[in-house]
Coordinates of C-alpha atoms in Angstrom, one line a residue:
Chain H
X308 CA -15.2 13.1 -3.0
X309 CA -12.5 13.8 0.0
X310 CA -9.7 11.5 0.3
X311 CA -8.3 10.2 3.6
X312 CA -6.8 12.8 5.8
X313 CA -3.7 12.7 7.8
X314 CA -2.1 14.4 9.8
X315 CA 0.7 15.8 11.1
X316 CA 2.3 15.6 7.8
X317 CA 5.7 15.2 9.5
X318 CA 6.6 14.8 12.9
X319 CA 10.4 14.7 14.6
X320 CA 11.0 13.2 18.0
X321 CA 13.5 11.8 20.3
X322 CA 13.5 8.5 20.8
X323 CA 11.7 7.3 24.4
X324 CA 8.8 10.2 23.5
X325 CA 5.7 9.1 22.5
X326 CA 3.5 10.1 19.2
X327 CA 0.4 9.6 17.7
X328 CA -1.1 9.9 14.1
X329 CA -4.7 10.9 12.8
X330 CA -6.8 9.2 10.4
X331 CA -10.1 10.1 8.9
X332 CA -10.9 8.1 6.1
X333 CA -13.3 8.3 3.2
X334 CA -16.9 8.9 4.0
X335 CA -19.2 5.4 4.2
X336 CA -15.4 3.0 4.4
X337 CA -16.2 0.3 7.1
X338 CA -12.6 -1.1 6.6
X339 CA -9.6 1.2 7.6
X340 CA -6.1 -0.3 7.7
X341 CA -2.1 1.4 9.1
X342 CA 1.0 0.5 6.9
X343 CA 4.2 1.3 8.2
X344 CA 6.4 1.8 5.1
X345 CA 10.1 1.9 5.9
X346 CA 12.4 3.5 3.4
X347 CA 12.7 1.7 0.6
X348 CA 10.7 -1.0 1.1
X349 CA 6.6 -2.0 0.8
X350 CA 4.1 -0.5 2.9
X351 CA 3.8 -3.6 6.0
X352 CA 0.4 -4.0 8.0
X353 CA 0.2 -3.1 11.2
X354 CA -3.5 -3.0 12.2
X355 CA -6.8 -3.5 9.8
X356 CA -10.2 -2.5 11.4
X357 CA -14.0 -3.4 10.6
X358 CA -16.1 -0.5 11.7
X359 CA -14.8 -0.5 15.6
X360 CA -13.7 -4.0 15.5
X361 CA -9.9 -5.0 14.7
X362 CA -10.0 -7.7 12.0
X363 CA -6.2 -8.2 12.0
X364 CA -3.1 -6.9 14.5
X365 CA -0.9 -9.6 14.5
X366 CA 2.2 -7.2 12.9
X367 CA 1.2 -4.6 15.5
X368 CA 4.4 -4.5 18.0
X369 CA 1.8 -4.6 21.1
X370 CA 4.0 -3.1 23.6
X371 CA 4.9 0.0 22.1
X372 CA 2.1 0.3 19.4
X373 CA -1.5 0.8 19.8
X374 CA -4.4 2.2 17.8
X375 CA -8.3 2.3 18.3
X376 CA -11.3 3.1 16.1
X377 CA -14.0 4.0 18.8
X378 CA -16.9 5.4 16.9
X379 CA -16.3 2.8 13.5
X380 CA -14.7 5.9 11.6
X381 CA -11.5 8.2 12.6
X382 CA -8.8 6.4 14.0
X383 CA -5.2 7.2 15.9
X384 CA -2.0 5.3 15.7
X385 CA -0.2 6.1 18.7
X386 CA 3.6 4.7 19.7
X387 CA 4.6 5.0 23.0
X388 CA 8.0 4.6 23.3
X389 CA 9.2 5.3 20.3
X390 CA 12.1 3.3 19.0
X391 CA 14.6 4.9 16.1
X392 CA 14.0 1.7 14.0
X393 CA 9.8 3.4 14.3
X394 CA 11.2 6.1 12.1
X395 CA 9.0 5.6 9.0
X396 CA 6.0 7.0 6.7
X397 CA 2.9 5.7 8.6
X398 CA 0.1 5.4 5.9
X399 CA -3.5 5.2 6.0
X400 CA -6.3 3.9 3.7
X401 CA -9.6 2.5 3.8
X402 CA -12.1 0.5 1.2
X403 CA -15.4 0.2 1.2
X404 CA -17.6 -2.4 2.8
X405 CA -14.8 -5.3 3.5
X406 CA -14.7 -6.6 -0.1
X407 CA -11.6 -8.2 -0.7
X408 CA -11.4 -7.2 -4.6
X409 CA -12.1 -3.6 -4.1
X410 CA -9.5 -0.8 -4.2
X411 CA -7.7 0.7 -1.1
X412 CA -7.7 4.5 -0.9
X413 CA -4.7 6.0 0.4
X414 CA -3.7 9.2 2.7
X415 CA -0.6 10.8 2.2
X416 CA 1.0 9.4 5.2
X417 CA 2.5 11.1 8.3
X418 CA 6.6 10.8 8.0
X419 CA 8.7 10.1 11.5
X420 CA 11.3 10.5 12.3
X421 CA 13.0 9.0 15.5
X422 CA 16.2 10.6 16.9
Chain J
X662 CA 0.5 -18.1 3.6
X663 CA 0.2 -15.3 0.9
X664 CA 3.4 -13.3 -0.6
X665 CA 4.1 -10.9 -3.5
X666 CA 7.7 -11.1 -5.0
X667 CA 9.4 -7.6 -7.0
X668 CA 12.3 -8.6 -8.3
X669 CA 14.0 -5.9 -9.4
X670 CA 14.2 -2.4 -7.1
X671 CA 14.6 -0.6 -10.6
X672 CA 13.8 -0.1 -13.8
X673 CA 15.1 2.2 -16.3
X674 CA 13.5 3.0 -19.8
X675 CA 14.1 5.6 -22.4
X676 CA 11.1 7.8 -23.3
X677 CA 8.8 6.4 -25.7
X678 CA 9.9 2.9 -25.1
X679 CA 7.6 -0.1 -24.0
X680 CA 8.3 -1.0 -20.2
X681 CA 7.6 -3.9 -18.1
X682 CA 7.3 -3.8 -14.4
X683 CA 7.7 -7.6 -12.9
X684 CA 6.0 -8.8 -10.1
X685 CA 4.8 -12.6 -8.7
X686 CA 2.7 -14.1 -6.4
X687 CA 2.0 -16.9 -4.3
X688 CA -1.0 -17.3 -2.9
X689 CA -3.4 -20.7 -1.7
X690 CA -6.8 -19.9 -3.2
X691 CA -7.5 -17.3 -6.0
X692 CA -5.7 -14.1 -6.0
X693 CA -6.9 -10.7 -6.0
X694 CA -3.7 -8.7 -8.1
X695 CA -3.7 -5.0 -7.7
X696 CA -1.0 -2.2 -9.0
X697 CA -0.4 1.1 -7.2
X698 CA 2.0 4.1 -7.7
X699 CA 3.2 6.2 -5.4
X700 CA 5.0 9.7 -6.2
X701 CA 7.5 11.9 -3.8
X702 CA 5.6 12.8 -0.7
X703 CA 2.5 11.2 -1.6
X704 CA 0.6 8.3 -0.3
X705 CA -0.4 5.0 -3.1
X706 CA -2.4 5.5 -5.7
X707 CA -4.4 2.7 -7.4
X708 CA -3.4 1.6 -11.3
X709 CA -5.6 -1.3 -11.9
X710 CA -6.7 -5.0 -10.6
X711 CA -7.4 -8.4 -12.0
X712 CA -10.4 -10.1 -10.4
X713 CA -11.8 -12.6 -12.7
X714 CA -12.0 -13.0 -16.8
X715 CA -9.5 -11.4 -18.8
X716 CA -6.0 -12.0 -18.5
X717 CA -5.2 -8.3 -19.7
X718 CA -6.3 -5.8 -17.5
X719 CA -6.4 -2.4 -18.4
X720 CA -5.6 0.6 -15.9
X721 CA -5.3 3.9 -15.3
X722 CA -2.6 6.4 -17.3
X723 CA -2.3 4.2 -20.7
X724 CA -1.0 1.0 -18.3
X725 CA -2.0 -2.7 -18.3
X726 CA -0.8 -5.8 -16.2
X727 CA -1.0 -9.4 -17.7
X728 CA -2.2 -12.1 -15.8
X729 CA -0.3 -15.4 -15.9
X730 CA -1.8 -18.3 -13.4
X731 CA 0.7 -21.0 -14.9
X732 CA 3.9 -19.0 -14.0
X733 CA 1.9 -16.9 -11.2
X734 CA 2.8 -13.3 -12.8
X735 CA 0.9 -10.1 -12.8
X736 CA 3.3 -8.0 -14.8
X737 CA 2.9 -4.8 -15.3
X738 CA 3.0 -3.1 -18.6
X739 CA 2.6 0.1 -20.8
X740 CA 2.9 0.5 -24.9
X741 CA 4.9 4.0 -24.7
X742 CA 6.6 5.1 -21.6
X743 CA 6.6 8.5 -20.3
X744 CA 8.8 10.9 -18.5
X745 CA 6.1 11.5 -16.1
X746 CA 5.8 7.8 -15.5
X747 CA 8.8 7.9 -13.0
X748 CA 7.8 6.7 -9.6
X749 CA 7.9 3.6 -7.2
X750 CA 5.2 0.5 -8.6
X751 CA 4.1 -1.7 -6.0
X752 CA 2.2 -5.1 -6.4
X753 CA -0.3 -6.0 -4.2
X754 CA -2.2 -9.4 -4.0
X755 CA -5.1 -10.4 -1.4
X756 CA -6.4 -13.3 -1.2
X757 CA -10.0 -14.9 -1.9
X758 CA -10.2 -16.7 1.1
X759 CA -9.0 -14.7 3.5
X760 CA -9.9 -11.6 5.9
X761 CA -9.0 -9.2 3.7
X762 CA -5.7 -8.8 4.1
X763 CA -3.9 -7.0 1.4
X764 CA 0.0 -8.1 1.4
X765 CA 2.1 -5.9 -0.9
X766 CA 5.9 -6.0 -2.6
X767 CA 8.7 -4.0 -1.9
X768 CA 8.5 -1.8 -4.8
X769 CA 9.9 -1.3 -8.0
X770 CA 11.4 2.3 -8.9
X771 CA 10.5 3.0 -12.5
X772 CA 13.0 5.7 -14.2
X773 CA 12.2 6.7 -17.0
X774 CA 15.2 9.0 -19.2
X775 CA 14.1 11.7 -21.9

């Protein structure tokens, strides 16, 4: 089975540009969230989506951040400016259906870095 | 609201040693508990969860958590540690009740010495 793809891996920019991050997740996952894991500490929501619909955004820095889901399954994260406090690994995952005891699969995140 | 407590950002262990990684909760209705581990450059990976029933859960990689209601723990342990073991634990807990919303700690790094 294919994970969740991300991409770029890495991505380096000045602060004031704008950036944005891919998601696919696994085949069949209605539910697709974006962490923002800062060095050293634990991955923080940002933005959780049912199919097309946002469930939960109330982390999401609205004036800089935004993210859509048009067709219920690859989503982009995209910051516009960015800030050097945005320098972080953004992280992916999704779950299937919206059950809140299954497990959340993982990307392998897409690391900023703000200058 | 719902919260998930690490309390220590490290933990060192010789090889071959039991090792306990500490984590509580706090939560209104009935948790959901999950474990995850995430190595150098890679995104989380899922250890195990408690749901419902037994209070030992057993996981992926030789590891189990404990579930404690009274003193709301979900501690993670493992008989025999491992070199390969080293990487940064995180708790997660998500709550019956609500929208799926999956809070998680700030991480524990797990060192663990030949």
């Amino acid at each position: 089975e294919a994970g969740v793809a991300q991409s770029p891996r890495y991505k380096i920019i000045e602060k004031r540009q704008s950036v944005a991050f891919w998601c696919n997740p696994i085949s069949g996952h209605a539910t697709l969230y974006w962490y923002q894991q800062i060095l050293g500490q634990g991955p923080k929501l940002l933005i959780q989506f049912q199919n097309n619909g946002v469930v939960d955004d109330s982390q999401l820095p609205k004036d800089r951040f935004s993210a859509e889901r048009l067709k219920g399954v690859d989503s982009t994260l995209k910051i516009q400016p960015a800030k050097l406090e945005d320098s972080a690994v953004y992280l992916c995952a999704s779950r299937n259906q919206g059950a809140t005891n299954e497990k959340l699969f993982f990307g392998s995140g897409t690391q900023l870095s703000v200058l | 609201a719902q919260s998930v407590a690490q309390p220590e950002d490290q933990v060192n262990v010789a090889e071959g040693n039991p090792l306990t990684v500490k984590c509580t909760y706090s939560v209104s209705g009935n948790p959901y508990l999950f474990w995850y581990v995430q190595y150098p450059n890679r995104g989380l990976q899922f250890l195990l969860k408690y749901i419902t029933g037994d209070n030992l859960v057993k996981g992926s990689y030789g590891f189990e958590a404990e579930f404690n209601k009274s003193q709301t723990s979900f501690h993670l342990k493992k008989p025999s540690a491992l070199v390969s073991d080293s990487a940064l634990y995180f708790c997660a807990v998500n709550e019956y009740s609500s929208a799926s919303k999956i809070i998680f700690g700030s991480g524990t790094r797990l060192s663990i010495r030949p």
